[in-house]
Coordinates of C-alpha atoms in Angstrom, one line a residue:
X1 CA 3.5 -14.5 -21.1
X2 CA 6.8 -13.1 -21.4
X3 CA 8.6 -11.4 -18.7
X4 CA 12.1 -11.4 -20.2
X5 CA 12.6 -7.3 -19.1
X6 CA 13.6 -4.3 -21.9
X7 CA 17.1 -2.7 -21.6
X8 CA 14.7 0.4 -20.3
X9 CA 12.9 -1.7 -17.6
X10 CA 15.9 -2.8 -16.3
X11 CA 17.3 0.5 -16.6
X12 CA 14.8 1.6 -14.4
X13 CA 14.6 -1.3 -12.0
X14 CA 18.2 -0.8 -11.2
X15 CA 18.2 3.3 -11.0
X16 CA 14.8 2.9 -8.8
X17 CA 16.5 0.1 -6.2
X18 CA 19.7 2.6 -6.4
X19 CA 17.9 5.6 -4.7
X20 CA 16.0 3.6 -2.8
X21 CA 18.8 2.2 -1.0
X22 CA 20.9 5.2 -1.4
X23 CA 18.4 7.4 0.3
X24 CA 15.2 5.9 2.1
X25 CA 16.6 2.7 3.9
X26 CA 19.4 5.0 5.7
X27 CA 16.6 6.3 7.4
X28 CA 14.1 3.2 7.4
X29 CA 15.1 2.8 11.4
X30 CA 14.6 6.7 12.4
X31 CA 11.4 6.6 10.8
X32 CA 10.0 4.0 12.4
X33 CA 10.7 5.4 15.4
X34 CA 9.8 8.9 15.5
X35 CA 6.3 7.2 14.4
X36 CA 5.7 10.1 12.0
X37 CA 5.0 11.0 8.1
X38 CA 8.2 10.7 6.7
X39 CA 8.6 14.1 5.4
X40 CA 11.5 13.5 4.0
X41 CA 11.3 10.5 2.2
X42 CA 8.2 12.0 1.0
X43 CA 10.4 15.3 -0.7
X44 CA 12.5 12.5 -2.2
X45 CA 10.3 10.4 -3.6
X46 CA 8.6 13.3 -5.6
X47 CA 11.6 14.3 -6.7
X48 CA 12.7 11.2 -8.2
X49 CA 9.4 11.0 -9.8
X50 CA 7.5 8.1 -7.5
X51 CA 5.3 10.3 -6.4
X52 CA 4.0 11.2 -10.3
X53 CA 4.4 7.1 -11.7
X54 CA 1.1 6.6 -13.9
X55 CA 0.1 10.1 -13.7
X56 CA -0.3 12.3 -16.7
X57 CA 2.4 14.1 -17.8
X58 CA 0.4 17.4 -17.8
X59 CA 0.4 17.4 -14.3
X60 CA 3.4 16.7 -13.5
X61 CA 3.3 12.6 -13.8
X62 CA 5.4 10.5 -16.1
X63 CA 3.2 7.4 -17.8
X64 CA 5.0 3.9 -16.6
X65 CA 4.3 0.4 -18.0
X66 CA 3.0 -1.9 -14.8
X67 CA 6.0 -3.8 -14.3
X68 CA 8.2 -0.4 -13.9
X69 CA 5.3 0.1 -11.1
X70 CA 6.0 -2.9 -9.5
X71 CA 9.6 -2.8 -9.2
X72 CA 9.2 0.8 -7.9
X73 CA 6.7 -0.5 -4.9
X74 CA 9.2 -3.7 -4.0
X75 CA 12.2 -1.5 -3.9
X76 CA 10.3 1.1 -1.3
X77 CA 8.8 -1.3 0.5
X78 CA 12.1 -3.4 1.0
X79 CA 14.1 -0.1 2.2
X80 CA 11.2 1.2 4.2
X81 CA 7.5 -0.2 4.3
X82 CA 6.7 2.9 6.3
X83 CA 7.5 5.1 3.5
X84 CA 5.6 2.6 1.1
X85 CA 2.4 2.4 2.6
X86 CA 2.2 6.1 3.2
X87 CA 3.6 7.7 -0.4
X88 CA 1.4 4.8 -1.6
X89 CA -1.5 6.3 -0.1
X90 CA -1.3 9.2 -1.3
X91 CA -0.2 8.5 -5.0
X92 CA -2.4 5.3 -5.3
X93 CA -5.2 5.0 -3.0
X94 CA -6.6 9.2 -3.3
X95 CA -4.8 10.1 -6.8
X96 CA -5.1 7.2 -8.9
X97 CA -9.1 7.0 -9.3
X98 CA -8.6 10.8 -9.9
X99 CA -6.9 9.9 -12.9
X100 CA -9.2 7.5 -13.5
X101 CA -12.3 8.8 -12.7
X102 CA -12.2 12.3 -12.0
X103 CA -12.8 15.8 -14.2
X104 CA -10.0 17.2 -16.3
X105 CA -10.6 20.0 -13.7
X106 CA -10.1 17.4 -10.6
X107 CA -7.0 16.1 -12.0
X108 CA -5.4 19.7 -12.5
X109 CA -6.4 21.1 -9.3
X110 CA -5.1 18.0 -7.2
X111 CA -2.8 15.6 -9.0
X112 CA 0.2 18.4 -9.1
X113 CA 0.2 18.7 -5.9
X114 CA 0.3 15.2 -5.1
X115 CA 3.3 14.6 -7.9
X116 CA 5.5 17.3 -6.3
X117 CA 4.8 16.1 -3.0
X118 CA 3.8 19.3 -1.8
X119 CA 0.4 17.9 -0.8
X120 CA -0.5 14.4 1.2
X121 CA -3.7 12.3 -0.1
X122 CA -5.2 10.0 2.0
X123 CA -8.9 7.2 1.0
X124 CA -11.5 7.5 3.5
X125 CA -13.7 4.5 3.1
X126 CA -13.0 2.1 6.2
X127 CA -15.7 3.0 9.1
X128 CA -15.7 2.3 12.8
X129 CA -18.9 -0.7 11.4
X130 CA -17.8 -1.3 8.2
X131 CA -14.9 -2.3 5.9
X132 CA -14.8 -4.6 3.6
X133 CA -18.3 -4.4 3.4
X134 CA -19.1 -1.3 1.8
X135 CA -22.8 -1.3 1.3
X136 CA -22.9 -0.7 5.7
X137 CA -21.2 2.2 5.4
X138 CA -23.0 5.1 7.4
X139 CA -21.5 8.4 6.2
X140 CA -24.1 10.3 4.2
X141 CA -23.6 12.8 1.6
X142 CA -27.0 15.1 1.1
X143 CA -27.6 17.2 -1.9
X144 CA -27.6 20.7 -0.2
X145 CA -28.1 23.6 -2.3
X146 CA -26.2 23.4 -5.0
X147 CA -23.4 21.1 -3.5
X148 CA -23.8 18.8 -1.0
X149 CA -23.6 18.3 2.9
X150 CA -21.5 15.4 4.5
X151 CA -21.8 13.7 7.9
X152 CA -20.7 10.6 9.1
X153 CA -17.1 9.1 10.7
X154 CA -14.3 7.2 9.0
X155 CA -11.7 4.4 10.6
X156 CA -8.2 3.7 10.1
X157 CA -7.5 5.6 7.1
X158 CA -4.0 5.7 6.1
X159 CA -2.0 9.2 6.3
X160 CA -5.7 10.9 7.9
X161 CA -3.6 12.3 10.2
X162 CA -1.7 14.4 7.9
X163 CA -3.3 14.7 4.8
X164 CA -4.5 17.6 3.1
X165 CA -7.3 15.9 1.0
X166 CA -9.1 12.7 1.0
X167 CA -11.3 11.2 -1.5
X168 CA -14.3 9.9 0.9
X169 CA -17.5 7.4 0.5
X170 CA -20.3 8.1 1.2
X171 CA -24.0 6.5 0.9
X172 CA -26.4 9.3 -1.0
X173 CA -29.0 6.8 -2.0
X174 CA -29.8 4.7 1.2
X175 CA -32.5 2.5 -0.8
X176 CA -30.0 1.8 -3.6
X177 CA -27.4 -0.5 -2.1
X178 CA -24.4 -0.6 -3.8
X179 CA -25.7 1.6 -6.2
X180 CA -26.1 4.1 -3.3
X181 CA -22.6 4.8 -2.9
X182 CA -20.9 7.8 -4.2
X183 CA -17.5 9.5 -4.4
X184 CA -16.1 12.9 -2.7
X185 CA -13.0 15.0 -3.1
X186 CA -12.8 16.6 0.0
X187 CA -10.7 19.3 1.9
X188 CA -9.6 18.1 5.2
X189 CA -9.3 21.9 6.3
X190 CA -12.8 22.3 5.4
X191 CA -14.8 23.6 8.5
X192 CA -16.8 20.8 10.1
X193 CA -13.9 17.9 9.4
X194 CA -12.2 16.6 12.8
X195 CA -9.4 14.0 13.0
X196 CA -8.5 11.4 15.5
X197 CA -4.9 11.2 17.2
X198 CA -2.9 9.0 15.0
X199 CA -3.5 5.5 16.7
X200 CA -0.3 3.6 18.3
X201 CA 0.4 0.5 15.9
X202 CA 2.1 -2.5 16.5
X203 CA 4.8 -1.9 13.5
X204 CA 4.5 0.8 10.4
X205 CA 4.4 3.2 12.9
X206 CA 6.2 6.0 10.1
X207 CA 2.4 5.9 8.3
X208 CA 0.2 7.6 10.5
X209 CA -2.9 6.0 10.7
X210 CA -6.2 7.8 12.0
X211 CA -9.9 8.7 12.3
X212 CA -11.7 11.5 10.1
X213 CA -15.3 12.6 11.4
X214 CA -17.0 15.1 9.4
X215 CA -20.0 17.2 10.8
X216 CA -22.1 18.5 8.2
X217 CA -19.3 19.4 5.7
X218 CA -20.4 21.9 3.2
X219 CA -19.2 20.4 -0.4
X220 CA -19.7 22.3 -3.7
X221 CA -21.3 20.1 -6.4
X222 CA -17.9 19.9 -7.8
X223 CA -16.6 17.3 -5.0
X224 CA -18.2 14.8 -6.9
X225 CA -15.9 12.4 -8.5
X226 CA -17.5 10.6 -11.4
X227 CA -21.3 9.8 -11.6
X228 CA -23.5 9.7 -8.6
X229 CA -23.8 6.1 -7.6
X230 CA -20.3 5.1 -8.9
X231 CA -18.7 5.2 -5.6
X232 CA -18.6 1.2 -5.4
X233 CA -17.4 0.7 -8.7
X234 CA -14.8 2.8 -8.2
X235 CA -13.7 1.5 -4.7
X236 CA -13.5 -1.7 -6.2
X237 CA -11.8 -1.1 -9.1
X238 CA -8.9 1.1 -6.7
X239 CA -8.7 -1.7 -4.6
X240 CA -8.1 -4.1 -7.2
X241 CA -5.0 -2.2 -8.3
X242 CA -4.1 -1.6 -4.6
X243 CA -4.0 -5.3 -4.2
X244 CA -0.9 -5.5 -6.6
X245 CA 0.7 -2.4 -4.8
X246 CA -0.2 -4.6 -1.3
X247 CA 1.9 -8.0 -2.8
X248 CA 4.9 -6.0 -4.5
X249 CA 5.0 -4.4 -0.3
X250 CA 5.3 -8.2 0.7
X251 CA 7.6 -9.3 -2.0
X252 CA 9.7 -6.3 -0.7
X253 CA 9.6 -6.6 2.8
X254 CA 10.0 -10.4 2.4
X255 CA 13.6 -10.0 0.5
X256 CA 14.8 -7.5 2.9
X257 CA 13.9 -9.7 5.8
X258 CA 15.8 -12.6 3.3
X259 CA 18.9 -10.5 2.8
X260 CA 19.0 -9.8 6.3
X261 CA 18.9 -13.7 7.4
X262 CA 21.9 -14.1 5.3
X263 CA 24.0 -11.7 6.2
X264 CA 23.6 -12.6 10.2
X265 CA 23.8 -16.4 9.1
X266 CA 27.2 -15.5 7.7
X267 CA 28.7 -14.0 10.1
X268 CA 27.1 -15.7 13.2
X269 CA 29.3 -18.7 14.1
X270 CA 27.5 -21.7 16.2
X271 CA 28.9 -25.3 17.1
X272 CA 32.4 -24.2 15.4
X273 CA 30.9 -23.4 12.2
X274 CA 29.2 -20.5 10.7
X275 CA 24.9 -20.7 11.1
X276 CA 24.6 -20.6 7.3
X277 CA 26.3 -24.2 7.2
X278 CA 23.8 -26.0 8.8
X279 CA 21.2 -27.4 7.2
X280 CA 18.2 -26.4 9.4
X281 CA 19.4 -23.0 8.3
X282 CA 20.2 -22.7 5.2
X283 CA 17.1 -25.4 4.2
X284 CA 15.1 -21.7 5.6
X285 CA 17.1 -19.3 2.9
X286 CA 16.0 -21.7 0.2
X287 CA 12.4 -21.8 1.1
X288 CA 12.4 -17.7 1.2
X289 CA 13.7 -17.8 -1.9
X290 CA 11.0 -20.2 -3.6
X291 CA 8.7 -17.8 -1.7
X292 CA 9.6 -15.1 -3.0
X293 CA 10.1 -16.0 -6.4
X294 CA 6.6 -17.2 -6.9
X295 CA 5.1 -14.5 -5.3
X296 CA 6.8 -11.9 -7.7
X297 CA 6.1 -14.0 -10.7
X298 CA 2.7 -14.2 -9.9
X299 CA 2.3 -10.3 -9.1
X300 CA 3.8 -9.6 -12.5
X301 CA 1.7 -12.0 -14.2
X302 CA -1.6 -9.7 -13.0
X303 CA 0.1 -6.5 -13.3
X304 CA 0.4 -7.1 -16.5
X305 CA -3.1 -8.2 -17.4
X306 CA -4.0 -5.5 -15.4
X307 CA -2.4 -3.4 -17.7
X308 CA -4.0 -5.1 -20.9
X309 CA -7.6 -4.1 -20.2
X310 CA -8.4 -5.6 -16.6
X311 CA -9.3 -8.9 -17.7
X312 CA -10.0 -11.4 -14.7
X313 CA -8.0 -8.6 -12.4
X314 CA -10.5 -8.7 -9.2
X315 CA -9.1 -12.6 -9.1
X316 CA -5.8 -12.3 -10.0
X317 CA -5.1 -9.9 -8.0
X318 CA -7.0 -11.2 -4.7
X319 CA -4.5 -14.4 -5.5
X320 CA -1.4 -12.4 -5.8
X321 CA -1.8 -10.0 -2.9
X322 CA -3.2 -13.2 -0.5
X323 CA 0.1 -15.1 -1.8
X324 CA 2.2 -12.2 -1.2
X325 CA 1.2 -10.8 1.9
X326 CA 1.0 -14.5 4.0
X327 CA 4.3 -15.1 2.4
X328 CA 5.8 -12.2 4.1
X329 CA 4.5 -13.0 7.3
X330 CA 6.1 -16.4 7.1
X331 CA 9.8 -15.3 5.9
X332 CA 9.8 -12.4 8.5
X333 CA 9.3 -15.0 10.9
X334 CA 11.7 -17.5 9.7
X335 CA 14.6 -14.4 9.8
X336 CA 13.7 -13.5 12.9
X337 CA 14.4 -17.2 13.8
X338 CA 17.4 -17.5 12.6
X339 CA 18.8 -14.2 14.2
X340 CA 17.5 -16.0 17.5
X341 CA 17.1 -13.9 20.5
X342 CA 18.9 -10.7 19.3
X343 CA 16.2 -10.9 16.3
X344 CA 14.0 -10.2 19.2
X345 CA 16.0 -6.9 20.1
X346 CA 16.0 -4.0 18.0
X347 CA 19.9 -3.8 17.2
X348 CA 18.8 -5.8 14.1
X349 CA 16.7 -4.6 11.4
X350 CA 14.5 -7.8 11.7
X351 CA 12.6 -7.1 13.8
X352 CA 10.8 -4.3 12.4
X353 CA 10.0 -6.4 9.0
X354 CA 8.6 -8.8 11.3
X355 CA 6.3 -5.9 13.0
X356 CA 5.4 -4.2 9.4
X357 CA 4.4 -7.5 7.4
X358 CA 1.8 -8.4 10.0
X359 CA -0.5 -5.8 8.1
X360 CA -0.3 -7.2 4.9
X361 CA -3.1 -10.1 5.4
X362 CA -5.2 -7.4 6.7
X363 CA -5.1 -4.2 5.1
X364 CA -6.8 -3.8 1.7
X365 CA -9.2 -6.4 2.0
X366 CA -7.8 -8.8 4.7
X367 CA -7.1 -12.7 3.6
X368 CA -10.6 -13.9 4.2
X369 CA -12.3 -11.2 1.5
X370 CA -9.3 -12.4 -0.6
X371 CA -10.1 -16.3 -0.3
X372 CA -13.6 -15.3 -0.7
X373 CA -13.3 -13.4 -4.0
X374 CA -11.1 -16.2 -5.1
X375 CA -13.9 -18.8 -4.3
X376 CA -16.8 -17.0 -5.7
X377 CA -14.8 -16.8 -9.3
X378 CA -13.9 -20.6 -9.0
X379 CA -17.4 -21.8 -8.1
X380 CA -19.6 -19.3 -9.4
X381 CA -21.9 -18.0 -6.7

């Protein structure tokens, strides 16, 4: 496979890590602690065209290759992981199976509003008794009508607190398992839909996280994204693509935490020399590097046989994001320990990478479903 880049892909890589530095990591600190949707970054994004990557161009997106996608998601998520997880929310987890699944009429009526960044997405599938395991999800969708009625309750979901929409998952065939799941578009304004207070997280605290309930939600038929039944399938599928978004946030968050190492071992002097001298420190920057290296070859490797038809993705991308994400939490810590006790402090920028990688082996499918999927491919079971 060759990943020598295009003058255009390079083009791209640069102008995308420009911006990002230029205008979302300036603000990387104040997000984080006003804990709230980062409006801002948000307007910025969508007009530099983030918020539209992979969408069609007749509603407002601009088609990427998967490698443009992933150097988009490590830039963001190196200048602000906060930003990341909740534009990628939005774009990703509610408009992406739009595109993929939904009516020409779904995609026009919610995609632009998403790509201008006018309107906030959010993917309601995690429940207070169920996550990775989607077949024990409770919330039911009846046929009603000539639309449908929803009921049920839904758990940390990304950007719930803000968003205007949400695609949900709901069970409308109890007796058909997996088969039983299907997919809704659904208005958050709708009469009937309450949501949690944003919870209080330990880092990523600029993507609000919360709880949706719905009480007997009146749906018209057209809420229905794809065939009845499909829900799984599609989950699955978006999650599988999520997972490369997931290790492209770790191979981000893990340079920044890399590049800040070496700029305090540099100037930090210890023993009459400067920290980056000794050995036991600078033996540290090397093993970030190897890191980091291998985790972004190995994310480009599935992004781009994602892009060529999905073949041997579910895998793939379970190895990549499980590589990625533990990776992160390991070079966060080892530049926090190298910053010593004022990476403990928050006059350095460490110690909010630290915080924001921890989520990485848990969010979209945590390590153990990861390791899983990757032993049931090996051994066949």
């Amino acid at each position: 496979m060759d990943f020598g880049l295009s003058a255009e892909q390079q083009a791209f890589r640069d102008a995308f890590e420009k911006f990002c530095q230029d205008k979302i990591a300036p603000r990387a600190a104040a997000v984080d602690r006003a804990g709230e949707f980062p409006r801002e970054n948000y307007r910025a994004l969508a007009e530099h065209g983030f918020l539209g990557l992979g969408y069609p161009e007749d509603v407002g997106g601009t088609p990427v290759d998967p490698l443009c996608n992933c150097f988009a998601a490590e830039s963001l998520a190196a200048a602000c992981a906060s930003t990341f997880l909740a534009a990628g929310a939005s774009r990703d987890l509610f408009g992406t199976p739009l595109v993929r699944f939904g009516t020409e009429e779904q995609k026009k009526r919610y995609l632009p509003g998403i790509a201008a960044g006018d309107k906030v997405g959010c993917m309601a599938l995690t429940e207070p008794g169920a996550g990775s395991d989607v077949a024990r999800i409770r919330t039911r969708a009846r046929k009603h009508g000539s639309g449908w009625q929803l009921s049920g309750e839904k758990a940390l979901i990304t950007n719930a607190p803000v968003a205007d929409w949400a695609l949900v998952f709901a069970v409308t065939d109890p007796g058909a398992g997996y088969g039983g799941v299907s997919t809704f578009v659904v208005d958050l304004a709708a009469r009937g839909v309450k949501r949690s207070a944003p919870y209080r997280k330990t880092g990523l605290r600029g993507s609000p996280t919360g709880g949706l309930t719905f009480d007997d939600v009146e749906l018209p038929a057209d809420a229905l994204v794809g065939a009845e039944g499909a829900g799984f399938l599609q989950a699955m599928q978006t999650l599988d693509k999520g997972r490369v978004g997931m290790a492209c946030f770790g191979i981000g968050l893990a340079r920044a935490a890399m590049a800040a190492a070496i700029k305090y071992a540099s100037e930090r002097e210890t023993f009459g020399k400067k920290l980056q001298q000794h050995q036991a420190i600078h033996f540290k920057i090397a093993d970030m590097q190897v890191q980091i290296e291998g985790a972004r070859w190995m994310t480009w490797r599935v992004a781009l046989d994602g892009g060529e038809g999905d073949t041997g993705l579910r895998e793939m991308a379970s190895v990549a994001k499980l590589f990625a994400t533990e990776m992160a939490v390991r070079v966060t810590d080892q530049a926090l320990q190298i910053h010593g006790g004022w990476g403990y402090t928050e006059d350095f920028p460490v110690e909010r990478y630290w915080r924001d990688a921890r989520l990485g082996p848990i969010g979209e499918g945590a390590s153990e479903i990861q390791r899983e999927i990757i032993a049931r491919a090996l051994l066949g079971f």
